[in-house]
PDB file of C-alpha atoms in Angstrom:
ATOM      1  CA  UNK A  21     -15.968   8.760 -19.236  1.00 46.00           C
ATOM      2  CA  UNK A  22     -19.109   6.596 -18.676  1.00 48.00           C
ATOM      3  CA  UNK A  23     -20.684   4.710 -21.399  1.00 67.00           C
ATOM      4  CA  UNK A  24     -18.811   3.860 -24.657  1.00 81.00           C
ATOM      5  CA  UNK A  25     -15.175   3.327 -25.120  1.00 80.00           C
ATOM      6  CA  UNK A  26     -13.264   6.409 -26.238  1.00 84.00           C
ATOM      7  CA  UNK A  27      -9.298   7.264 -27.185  1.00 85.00           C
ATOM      8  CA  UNK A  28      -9.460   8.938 -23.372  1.00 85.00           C
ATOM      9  CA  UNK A  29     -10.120   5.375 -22.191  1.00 86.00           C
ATOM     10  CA  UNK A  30      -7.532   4.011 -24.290  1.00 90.00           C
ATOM     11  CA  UNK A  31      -5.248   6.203 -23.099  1.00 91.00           C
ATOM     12  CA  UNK A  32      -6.215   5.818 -19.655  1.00 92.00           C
ATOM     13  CA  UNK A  33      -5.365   1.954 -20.258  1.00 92.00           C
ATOM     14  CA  UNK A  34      -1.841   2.735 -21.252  1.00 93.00           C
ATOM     15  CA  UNK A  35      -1.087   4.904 -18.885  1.00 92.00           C
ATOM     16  CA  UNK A  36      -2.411   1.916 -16.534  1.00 92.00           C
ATOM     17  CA  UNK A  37       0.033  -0.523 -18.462  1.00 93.00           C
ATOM     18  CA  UNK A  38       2.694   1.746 -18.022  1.00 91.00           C
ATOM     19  CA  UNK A  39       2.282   2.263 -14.006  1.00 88.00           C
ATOM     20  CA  UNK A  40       1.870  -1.810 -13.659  1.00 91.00           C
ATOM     21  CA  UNK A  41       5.224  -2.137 -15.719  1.00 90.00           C
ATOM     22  CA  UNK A  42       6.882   0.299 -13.822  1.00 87.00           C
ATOM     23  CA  UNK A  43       6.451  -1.388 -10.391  1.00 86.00           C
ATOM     24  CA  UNK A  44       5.703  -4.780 -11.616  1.00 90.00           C
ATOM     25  CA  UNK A  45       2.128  -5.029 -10.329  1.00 91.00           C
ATOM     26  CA  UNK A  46      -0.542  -7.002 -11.728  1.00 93.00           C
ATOM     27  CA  UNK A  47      -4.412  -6.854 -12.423  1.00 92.00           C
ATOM     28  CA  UNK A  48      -4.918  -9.015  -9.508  1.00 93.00           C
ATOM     29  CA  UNK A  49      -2.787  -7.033  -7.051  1.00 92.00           C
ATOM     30  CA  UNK A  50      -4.741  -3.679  -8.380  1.00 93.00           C
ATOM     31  CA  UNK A  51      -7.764  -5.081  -7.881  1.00 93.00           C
ATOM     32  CA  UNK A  52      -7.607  -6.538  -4.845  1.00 92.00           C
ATOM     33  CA  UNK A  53      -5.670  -3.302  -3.198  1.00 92.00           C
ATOM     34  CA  UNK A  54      -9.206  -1.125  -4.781  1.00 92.00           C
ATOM     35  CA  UNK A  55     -11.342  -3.873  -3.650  1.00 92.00           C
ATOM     36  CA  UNK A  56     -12.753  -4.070  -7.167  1.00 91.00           C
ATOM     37  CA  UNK A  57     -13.182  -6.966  -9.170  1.00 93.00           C
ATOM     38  CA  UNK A  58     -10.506  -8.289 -11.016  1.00 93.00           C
ATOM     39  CA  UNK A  59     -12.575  -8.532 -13.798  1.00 95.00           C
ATOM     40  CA  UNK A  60     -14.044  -5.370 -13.621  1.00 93.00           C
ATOM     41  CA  UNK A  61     -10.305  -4.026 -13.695  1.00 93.00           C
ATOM     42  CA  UNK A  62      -9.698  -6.446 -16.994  1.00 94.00           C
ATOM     43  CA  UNK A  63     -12.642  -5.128 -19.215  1.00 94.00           C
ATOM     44  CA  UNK A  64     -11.120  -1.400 -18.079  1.00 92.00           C
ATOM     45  CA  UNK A  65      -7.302  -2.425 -19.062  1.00 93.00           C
ATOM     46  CA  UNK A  66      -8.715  -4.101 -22.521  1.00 94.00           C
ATOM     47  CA  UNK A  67     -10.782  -1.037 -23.115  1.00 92.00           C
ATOM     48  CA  UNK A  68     -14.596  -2.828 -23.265  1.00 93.00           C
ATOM     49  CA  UNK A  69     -15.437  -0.625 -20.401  1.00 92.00           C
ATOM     50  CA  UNK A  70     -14.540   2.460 -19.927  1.00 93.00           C
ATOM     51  CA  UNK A  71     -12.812   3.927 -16.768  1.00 93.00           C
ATOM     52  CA  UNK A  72     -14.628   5.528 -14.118  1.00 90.00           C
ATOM     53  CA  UNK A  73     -13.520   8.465 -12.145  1.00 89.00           C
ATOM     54  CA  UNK A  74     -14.024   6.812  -9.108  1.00 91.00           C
ATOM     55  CA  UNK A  75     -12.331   3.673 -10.183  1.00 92.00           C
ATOM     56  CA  UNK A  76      -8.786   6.053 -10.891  1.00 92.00           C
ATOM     57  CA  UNK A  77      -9.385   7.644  -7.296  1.00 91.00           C
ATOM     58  CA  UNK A  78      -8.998   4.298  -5.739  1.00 91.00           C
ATOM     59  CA  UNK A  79      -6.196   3.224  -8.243  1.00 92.00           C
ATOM     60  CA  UNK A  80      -4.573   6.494  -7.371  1.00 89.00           C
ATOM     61  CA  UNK A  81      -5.092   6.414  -3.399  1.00 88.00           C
ATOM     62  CA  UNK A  82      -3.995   2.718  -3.104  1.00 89.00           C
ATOM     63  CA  UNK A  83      -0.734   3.467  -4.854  1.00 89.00           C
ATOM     64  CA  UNK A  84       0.227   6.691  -4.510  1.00 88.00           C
ATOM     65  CA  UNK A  85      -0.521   7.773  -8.364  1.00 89.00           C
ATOM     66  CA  UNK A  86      -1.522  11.350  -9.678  1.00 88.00           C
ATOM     67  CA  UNK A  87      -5.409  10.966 -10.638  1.00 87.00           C
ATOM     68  CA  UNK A  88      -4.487  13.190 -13.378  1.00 89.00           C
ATOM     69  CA  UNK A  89      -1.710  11.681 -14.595  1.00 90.00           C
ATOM     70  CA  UNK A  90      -4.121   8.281 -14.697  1.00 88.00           C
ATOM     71  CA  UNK A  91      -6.756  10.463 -16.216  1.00 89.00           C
ATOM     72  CA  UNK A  92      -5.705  12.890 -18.304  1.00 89.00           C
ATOM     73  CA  UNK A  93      -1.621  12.346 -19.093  1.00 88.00           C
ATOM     74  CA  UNK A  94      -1.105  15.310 -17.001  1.00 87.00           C
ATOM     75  CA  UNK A  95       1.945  16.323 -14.623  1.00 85.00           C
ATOM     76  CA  UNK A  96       4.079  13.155 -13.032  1.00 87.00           C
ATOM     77  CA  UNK A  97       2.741   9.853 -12.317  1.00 86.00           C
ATOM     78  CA  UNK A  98       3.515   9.841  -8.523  1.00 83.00           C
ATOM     79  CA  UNK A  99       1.154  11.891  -6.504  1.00 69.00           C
ATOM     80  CA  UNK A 100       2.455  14.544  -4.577  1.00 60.00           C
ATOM     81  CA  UNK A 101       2.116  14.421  -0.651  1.00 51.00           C
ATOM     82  CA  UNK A 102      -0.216  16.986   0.607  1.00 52.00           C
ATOM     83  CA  UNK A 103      -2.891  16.548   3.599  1.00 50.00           C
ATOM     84  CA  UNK A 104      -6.251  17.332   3.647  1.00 53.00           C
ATOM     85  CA  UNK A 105      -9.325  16.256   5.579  1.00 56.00           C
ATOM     86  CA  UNK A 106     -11.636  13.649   4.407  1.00 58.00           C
ATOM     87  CA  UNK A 107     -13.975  16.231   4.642  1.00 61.00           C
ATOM     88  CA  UNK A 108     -12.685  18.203   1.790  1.00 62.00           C
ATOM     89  CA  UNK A 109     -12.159  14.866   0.104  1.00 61.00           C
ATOM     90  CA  UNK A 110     -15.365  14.247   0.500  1.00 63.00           C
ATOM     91  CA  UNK A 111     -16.408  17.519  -1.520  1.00 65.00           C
ATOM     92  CA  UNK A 112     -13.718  16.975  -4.048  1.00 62.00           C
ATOM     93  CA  UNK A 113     -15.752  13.495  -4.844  1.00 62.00           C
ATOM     94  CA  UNK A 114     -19.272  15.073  -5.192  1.00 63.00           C
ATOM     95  CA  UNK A 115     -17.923  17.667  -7.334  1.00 64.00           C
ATOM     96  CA  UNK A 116     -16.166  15.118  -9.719  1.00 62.00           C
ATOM     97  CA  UNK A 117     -19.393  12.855  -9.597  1.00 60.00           C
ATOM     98  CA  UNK A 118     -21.769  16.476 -10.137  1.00 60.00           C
ATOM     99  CA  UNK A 119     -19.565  18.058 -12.792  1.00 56.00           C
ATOM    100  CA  UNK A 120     -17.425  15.255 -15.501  1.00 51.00           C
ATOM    101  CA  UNK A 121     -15.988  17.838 -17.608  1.00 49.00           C
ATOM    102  CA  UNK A 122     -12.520  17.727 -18.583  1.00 48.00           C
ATOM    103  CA  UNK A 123     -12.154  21.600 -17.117  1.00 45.00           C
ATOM    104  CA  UNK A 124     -13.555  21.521 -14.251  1.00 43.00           C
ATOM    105  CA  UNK A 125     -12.223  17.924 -13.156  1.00 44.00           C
ATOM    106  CA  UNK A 126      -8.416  19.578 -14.153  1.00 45.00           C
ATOM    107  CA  UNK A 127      -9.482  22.329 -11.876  1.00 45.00           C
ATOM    108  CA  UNK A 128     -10.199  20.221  -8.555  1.00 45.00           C
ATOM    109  CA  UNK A 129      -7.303  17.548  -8.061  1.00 45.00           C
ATOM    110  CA  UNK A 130      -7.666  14.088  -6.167  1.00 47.00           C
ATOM    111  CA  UNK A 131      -3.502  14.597  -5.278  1.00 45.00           C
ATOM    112  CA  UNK A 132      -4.428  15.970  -2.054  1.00 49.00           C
ATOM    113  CA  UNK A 133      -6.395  12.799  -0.822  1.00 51.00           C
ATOM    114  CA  UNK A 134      -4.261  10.404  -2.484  1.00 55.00           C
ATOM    115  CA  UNK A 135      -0.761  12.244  -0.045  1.00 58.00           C
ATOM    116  CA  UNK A 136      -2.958  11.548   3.094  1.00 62.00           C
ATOM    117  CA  UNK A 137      -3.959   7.863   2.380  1.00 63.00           C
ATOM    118  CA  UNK A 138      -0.041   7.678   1.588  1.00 65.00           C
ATOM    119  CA  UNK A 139       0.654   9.311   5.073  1.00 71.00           C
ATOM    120  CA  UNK A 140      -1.978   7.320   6.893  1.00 67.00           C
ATOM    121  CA  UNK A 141      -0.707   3.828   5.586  1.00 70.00           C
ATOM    122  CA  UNK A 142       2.732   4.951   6.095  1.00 74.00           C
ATOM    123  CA  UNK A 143       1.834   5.820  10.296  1.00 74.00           C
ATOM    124  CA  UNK A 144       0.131   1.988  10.080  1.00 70.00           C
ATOM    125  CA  UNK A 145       2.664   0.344   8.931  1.00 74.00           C
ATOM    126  CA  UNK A 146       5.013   1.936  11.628  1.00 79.00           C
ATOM    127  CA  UNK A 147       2.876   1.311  14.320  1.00 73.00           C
ATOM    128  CA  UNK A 148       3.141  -2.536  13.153  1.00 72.00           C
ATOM    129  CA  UNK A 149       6.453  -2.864  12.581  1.00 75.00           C
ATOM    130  CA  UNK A 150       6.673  -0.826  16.109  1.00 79.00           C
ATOM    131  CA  UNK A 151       5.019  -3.630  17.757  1.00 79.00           C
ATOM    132  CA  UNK A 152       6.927  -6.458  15.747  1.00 78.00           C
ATOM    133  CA  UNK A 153      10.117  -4.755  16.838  1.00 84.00           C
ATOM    134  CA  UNK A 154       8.936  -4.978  20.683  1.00 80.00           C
ATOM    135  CA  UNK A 155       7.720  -8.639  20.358  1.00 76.00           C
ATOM    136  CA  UNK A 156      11.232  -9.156  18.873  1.00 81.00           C
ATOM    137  CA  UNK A 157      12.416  -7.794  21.840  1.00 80.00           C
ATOM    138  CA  UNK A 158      10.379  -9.895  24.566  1.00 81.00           C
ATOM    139  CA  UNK A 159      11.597 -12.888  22.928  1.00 80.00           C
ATOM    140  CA  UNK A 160      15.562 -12.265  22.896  1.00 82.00           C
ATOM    141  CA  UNK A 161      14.850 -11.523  26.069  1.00 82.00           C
ATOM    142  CA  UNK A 162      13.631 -14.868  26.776  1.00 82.00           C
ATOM    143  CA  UNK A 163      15.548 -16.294  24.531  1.00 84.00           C
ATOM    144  CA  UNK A 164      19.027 -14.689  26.992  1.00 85.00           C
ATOM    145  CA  UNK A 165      17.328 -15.833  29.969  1.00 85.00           C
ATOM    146  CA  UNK A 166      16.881 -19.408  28.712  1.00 84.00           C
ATOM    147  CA  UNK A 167      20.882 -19.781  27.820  1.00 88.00           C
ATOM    148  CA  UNK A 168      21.895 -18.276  30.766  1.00 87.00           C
ATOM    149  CA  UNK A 169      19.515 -20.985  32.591  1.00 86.00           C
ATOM    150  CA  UNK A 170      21.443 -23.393  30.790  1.00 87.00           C
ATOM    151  CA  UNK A 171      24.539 -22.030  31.774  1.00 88.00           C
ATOM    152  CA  UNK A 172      24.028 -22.339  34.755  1.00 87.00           C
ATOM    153  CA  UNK A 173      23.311 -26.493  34.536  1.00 85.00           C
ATOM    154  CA  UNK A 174      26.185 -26.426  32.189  1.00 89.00           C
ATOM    155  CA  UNK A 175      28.248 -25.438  35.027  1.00 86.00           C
ATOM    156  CA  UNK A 176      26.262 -27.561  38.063  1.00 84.00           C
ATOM    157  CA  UNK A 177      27.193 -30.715  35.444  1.00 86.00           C
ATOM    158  CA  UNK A 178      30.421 -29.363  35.309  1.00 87.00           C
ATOM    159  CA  UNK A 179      30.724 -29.407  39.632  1.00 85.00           C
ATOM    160  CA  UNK A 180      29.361 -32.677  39.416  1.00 83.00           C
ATOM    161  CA  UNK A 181      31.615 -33.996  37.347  1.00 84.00           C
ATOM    162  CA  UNK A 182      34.523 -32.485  38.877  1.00 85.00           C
ATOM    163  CA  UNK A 183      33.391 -33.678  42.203  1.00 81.00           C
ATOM    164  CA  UNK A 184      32.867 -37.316  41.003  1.00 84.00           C
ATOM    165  CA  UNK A 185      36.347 -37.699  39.168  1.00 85.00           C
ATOM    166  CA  UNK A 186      37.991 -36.409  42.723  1.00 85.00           C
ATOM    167  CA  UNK A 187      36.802 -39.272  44.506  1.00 73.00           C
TER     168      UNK A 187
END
């Protein structure tokens, strides 16, 4: 798919428009989520360059989208979850860049890769949210110690008072 524009590119684009419609995501967000330029992204979307293998793997990784659904139309356009090293992803991108036929490319499948960026991101966002939760928690607790701190003058104001309107 490198060098001029052809109806796989334009059908790439769709696909693309159909995917940013779906969840409501724009250029911008795309390209900034790839680390591509926005622009870059544009001239793909309004089909005066065409797409790049490599461009739909980081498309597809970043969101969780079947590279061949991007590239070709094929099966759904949610990647499946399945591990696999980076290792074997690794291969899978050397054999993409080595061999650009349409057969082969159907034949080795960027899903894999794309489940265990979804799995990775998915353990960091816990692990955040983990330590938000337990920050949380260290400031209720601060928080409970302060009223009952004040509770307690509350009630010493309280004695006082008391003791002053005996007298």
């Amino acid at each position: 798919m490198d060098g001029k524009i052809t109806s796989v590119d334009k059908a790439v684009s769709e696909r693309m428009k159909l995917f940013m419609s779906h969840y409501g995501y724009t250029q911008a967000a795309i390209a900034d989520a790839c680390n591509v330029d926005v622009s870059t992204l544009s001239r793909c979307m309004n089909n005066k360059k065409p797409w790049s293998s490599k461009m739909l793997q980081k498309i597809g990784s970043a969101f969780n989208v079947a590279f061949l659904w991007l590239r070709d139309g094929v099966g759904k356009m949610v990647a499946e979850e399945k591990a696999i090293g980076k290792a074997q992803f690794a291969a899978f991108s050397q054999m993409l860049d080595a061999n650009s036929s349409p057969v082969s490319q159907n034949v080795i499948s960027g899903d894999n890769y794309q489940g265990t960026q979804t799995i990775n991101a998915t353990e960091g966002k816990i692990a955040a949210l983990e330590q938000k939760i337990e920050a949380q928690a260290q400031l209720l607790a601060e928080k409970d110690k302060l009223i009952a701190r004040q509770e307690q003058e509350i009630e010493f104001l309280r004695g006082l008072v008391s003791k002053q309107q005996q007298k």
